[in-house]
XYZ file of C-alpha atoms in Angstrom:
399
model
C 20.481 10.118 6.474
C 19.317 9.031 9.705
C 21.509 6.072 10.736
C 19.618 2.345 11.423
C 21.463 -0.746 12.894
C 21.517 -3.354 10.942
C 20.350 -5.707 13.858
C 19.328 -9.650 13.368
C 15.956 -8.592 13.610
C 15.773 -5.637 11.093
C 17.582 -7.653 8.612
C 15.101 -10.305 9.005
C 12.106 -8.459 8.960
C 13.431 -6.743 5.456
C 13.902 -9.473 4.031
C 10.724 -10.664 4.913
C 8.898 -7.747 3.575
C 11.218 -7.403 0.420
C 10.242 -10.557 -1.214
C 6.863 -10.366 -0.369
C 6.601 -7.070 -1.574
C 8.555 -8.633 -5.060
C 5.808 -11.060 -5.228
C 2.966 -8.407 -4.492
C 4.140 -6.393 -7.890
C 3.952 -9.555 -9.972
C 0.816 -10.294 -8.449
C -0.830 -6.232 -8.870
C 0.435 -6.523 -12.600
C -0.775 -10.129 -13.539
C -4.354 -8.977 -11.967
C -4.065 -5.790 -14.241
C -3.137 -7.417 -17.076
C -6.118 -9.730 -17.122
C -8.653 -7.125 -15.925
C -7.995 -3.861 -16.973
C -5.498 -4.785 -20.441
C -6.741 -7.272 -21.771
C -7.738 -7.070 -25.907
C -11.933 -7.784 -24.933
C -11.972 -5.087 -22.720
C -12.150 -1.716 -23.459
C -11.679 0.007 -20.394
C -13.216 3.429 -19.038
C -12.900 5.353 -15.802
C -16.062 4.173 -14.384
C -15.099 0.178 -15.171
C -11.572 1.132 -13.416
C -12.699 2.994 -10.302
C -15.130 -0.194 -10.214
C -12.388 -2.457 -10.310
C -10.604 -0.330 -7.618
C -13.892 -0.474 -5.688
C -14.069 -4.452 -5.669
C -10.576 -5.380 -5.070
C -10.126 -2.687 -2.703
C -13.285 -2.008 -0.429
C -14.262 -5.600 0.304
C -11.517 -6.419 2.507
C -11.054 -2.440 3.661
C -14.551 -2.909 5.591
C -13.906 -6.178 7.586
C -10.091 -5.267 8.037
C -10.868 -2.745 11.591
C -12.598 -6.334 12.912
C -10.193 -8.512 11.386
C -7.116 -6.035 12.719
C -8.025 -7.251 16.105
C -6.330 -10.814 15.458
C -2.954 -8.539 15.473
C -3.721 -8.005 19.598
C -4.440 -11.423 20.306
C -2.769 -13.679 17.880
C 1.344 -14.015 17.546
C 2.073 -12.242 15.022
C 4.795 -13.676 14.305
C 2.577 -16.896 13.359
C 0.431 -14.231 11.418
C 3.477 -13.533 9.207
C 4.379 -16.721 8.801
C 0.980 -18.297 7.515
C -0.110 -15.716 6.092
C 2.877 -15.539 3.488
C 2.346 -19.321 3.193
C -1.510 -18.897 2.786
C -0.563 -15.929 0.156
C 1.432 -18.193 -2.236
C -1.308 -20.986 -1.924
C -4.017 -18.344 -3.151
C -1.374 -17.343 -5.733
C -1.380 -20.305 -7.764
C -5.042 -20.862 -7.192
C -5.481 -17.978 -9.000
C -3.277 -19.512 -11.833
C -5.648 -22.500 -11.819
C -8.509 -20.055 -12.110
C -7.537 -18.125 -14.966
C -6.315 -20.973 -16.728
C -9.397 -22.977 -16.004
C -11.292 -19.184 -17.461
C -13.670 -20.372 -14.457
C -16.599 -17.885 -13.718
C -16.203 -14.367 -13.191
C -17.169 -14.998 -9.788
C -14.580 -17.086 -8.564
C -12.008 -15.108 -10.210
C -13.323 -11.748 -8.175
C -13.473 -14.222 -4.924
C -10.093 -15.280 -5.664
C -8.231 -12.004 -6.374
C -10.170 -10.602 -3.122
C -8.856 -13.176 -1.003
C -5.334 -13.010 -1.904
C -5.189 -8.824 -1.750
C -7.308 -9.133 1.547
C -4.171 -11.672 3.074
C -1.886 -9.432 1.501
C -2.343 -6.348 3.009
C -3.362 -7.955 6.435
C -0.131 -9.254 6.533
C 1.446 -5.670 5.602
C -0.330 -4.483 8.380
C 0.828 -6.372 10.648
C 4.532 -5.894 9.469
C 3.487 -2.308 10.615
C 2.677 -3.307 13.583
C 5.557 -4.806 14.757
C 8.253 -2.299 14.139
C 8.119 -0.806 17.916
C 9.137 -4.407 18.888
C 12.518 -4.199 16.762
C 13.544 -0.671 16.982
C 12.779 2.170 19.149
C 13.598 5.840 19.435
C 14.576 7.753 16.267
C 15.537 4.362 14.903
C 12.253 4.130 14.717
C 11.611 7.056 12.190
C 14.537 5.319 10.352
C 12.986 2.227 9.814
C 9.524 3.294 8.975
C 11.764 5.255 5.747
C 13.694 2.533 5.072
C 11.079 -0.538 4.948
C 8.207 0.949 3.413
C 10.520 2.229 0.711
C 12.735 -1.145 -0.055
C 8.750 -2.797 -0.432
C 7.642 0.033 -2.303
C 10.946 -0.506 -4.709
C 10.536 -4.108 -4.898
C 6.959 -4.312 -5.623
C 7.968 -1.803 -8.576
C 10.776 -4.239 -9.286
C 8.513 -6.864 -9.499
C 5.742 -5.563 -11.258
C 8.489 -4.733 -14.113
C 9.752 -8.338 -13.969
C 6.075 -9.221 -14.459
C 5.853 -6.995 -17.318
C 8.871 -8.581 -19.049
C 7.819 -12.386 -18.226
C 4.253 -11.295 -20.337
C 5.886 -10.184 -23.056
C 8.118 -12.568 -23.238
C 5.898 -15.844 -22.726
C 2.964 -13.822 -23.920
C 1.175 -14.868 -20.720
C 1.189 -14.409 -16.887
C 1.548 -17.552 -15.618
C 5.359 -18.181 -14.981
C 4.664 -15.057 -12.978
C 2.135 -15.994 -10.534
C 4.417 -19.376 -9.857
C 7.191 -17.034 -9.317
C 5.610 -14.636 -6.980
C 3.962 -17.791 -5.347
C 7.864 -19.204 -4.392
C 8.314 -15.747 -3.027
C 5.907 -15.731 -0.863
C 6.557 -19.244 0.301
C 10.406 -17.691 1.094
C 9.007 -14.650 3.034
C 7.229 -17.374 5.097
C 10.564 -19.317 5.571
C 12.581 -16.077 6.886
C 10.008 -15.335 9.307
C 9.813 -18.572 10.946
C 13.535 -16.947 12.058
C 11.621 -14.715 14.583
C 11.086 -16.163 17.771
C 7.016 -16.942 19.539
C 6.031 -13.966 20.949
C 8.886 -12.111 20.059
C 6.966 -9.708 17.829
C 3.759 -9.352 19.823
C 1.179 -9.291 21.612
C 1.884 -9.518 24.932
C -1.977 -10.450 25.645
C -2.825 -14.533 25.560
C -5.462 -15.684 22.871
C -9.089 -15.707 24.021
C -10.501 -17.122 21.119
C -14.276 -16.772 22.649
C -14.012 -13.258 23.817
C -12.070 -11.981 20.684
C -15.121 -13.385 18.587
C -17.654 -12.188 20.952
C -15.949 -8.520 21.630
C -14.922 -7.881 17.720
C -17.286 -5.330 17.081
C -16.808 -3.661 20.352
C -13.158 -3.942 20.235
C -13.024 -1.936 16.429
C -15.221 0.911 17.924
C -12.735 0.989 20.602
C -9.637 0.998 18.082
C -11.553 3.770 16.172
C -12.362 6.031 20.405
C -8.215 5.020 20.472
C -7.527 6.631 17.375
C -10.037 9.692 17.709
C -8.763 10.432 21.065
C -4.762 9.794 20.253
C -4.885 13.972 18.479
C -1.115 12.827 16.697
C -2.430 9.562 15.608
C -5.856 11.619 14.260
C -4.396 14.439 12.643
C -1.413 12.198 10.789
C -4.178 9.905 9.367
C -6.654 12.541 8.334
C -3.511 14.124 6.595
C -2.458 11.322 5.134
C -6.163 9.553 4.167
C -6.986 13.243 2.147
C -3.592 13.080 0.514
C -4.115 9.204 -1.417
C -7.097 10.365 -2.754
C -5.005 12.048 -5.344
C -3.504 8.406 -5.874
C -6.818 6.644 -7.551
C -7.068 9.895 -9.782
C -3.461 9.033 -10.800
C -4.299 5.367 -11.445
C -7.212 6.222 -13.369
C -5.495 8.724 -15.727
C -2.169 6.884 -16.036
C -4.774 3.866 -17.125
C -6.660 5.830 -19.493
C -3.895 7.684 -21.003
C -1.628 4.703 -21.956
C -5.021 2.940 -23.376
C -5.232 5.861 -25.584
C -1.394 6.481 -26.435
C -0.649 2.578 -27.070
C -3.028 -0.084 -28.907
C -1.296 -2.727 -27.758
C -1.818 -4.372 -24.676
C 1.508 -5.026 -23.119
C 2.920 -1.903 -24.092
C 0.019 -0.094 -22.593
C 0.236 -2.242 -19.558
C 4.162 -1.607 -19.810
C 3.762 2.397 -20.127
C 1.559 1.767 -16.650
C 4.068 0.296 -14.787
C 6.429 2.534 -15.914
C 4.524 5.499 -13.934
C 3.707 3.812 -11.378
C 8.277 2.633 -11.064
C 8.376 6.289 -11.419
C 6.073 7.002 -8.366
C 7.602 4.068 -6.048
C 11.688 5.570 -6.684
C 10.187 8.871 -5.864
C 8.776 7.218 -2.699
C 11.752 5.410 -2.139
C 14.086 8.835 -2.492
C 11.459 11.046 0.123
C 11.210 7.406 2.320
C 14.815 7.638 3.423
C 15.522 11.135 3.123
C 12.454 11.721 5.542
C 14.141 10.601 9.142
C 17.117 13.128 8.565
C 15.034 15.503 7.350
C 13.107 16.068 10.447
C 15.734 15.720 13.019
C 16.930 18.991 10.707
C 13.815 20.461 10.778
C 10.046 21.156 11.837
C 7.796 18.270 10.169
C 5.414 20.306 9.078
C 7.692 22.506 7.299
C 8.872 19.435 5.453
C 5.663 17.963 4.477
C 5.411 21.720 3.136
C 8.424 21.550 0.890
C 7.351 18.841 -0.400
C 4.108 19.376 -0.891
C 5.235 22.565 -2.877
C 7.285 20.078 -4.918
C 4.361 18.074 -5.558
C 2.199 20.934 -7.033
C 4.698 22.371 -9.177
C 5.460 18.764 -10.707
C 1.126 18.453 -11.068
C 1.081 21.752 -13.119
C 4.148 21.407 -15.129
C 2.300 17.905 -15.926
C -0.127 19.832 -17.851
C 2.165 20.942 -20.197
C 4.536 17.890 -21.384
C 3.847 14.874 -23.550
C 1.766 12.417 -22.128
C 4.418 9.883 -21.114
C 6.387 12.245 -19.406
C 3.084 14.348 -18.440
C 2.724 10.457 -16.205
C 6.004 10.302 -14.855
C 5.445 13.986 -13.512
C 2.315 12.922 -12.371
C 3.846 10.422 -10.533
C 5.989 12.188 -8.749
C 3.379 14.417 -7.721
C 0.621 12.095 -5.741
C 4.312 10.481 -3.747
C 6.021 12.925 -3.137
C 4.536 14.694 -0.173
C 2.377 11.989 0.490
C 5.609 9.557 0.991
C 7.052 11.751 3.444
C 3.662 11.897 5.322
C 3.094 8.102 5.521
C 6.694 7.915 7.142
C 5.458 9.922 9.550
C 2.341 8.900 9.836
C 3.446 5.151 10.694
C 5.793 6.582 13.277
C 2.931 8.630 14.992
C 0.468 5.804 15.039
C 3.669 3.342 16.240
C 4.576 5.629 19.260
C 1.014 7.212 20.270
C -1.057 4.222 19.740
C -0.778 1.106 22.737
C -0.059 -2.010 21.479
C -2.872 -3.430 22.780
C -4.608 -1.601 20.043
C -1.849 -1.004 17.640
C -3.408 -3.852 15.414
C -6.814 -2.336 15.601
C -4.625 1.160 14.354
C -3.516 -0.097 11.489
C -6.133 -1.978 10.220
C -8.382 1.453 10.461
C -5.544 3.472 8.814
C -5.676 0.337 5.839
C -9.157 1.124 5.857
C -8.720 4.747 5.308
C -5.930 4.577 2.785
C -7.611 2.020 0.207
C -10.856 3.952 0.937
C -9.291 7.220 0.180
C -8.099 5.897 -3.332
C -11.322 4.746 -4.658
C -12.746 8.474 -3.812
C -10.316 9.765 -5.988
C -10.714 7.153 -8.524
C -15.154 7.480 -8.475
C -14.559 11.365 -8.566
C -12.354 10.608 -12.196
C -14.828 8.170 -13.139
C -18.042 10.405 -12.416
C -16.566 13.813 -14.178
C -14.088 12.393 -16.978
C -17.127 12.847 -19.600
C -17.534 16.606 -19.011
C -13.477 17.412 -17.881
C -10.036 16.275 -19.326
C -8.569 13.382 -17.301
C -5.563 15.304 -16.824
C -7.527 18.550 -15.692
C -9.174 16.410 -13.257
C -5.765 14.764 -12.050
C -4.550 18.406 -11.595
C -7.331 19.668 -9.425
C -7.717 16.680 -7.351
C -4.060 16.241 -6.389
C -3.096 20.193 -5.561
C -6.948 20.108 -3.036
C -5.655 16.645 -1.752
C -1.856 17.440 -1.095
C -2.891 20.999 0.076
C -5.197 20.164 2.441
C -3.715 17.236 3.680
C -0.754 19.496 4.613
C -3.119 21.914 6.109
């Protein structure tokens, strides 16, 4: 495996992004829980890929304008508060369910906290060129994606286990809300400035240029033919993802009556899909200094269609571990690269506006494939569907 020093700063930033990750699984379970597993609601395709669509799109349409705060704003700062504003939303969401306040307020809530969230992941993005450079580079966009990916899994299963075992979420949100309070603490280790930008704030002219400044992230982007190609590739691939969280959803409804194991048989597909991340994460830098990266995305996009079809054939809880594997396997290896490309071909004066469009894409990308479930799971299987939709995905994504 490609080698990564264990600088200050990488440590640091790990950490940072480990237990905020931890916290983020808690958080993505407690939300499920209440919204798509709890006893009153019978859930179908339609009510999940809505779900999707309003804790997903909201924030995925404002982010491009909002990713512009990354070019003028320390980030550093943005790490900082924003983990701090992340476990203040946190236990206002506590207060909310408990209070069983309006329906409204809960949405407004849980759209808040996921928006922070992943502007904050973002920007982690973002500042990876500032750490490491060269191959390291590759490295660490393996390593740090996959150590979140495996403690948001981690987490999510600790949430599972503090719901059954207090028959309630709400020792989990306080825990994930002292998480993110010490992923705030670690960053305040970084120095001002020292992760970017380089450009002074210009509060008036950032508000007054926003617009103009996301259409010239997106001319960046379209002109950058790594960047574009990597993020089409990538943005066609996830699409198979919201057909996987769709049928994963449906299928442990059907095979399990009861709520938490339903919502436990969930997060077990989805642990499965974040160690297979986690495996083709770090196994990706070597892999390409070994070989051609397209003929690596092809192996394991191969590997990914074989596990899809052989899906088909197994009982359903293994049918959703194979599944699993399937929609991150090849695209794990392609968001590796994917964060390298935009990291090295993108400026930093618009790296912020990059990633926020790529966010955009990604979450976008995932409803599709979760509305596509939701508008043809009454005429085909929900495992027929998942099979077509993740081998046209992962093959043309390759392509």
């Amino acid at each position: 495996m490609q080698k990564l020093r264990l600088t200050k700063e990488v440590r640091r930033i790990a950490l940072v992004r480990i237990s905020g990750q931890f916290a983020d699984g808690m958080i993505q379970v407690s939300i499920a829980g209440y919204l798509l597993f709890s006893p009153e609601r019978q859930t179908s395709a339609s009510q999940i890929a809505l779900v999707l669509a309003i804790t997903l799109l909201p924030y995925s349409l404002v982010g491009p304008a909002i990713g512009v705060l990354a070019d003028v704003i320390d980030r550093r700062n943005i790490v900082v508060y924003g983990n701090a504003l992340r476990a203040a939303v946190s236990l206002l969401l506590l207060l909310v369910v408990l209070g069983a306040a309006s329906q409204v307020l809960l949405a407004l809530t849980i759209l808040l906290l996921l928006g922070v969230d992943r502007f904050v992941l973002a920007v982690l993005s973002t500042v990876l060129p500032r750490i490491v450079s060269g191959k390291e580079l590759v490295a660490i966009d393996g390593y740090l994606p996959t150590m979140g990916t495996v403690a948001a899994a981690t987490g999510a299963a600790t949430a599972v286990g503090i719901s059954a075992l207090f028959g309630s979420m709400t020792a989990a949100l306080i825990v994930a809300s002292l998480l993110y309070l010490i992923s705030a603490l670690i960053a305040t280790g970084f120095a001002k400035r020292s992760l970017g930008p380089d450009a002074k704030l210009n509060w008036t002219a950032t508000k007054s240029r926003a617009i103009e400044d996301v259409v010239q992230g997106i001319s960046v982007l379209a002109k950058t033919r790594p960047a574009k190609y990597a993020l089409l590739s990538i943005t066609t691939q996830r699409i198979a993802f919201g057909a996987f969280t769709v049928a994963s959803i449906l299928t442990a409804r059907e095979v399990y009556q009861s709520e938490s194991r339903a919502l436990a048989v969930v997060a077990g597909s989805f642990a499965v899909a974040a160690v297979v991340a986690g495996i083709i994460g770090v196994t990706t830098p070597s892999a390409v200094n070994r070989m051609k990266r397209e003929t690596w995305l092809l192996i394991l996009s191969i590997l990914s269609a074989i596990a899809i079809i052989t899906a088909q054939f197994t009982p359903a809880l293994i049918a959703l571990g194979l599944a699993g594997f399937a929609v991150t396997c090849a695209p794990g290896g392609n968001k590796v690269l994917t964060d390298e490309r935009l990291q090295v071909t993108i400026p930093d004066t618009h790296r912020g506006r990059a990633f926020a469009i790529y966010d955009t894409a990604i979450n976008s990308a995932v409803v599709i494939g979760a509305a596509v479930c939701a508008l043809l799971s009454d005429y085909i299987e929900i495992f027929d569907l998942l099979l077509v939709v993740s081998l046209l995905t992962i093959t043309i994504g390759w392509f």
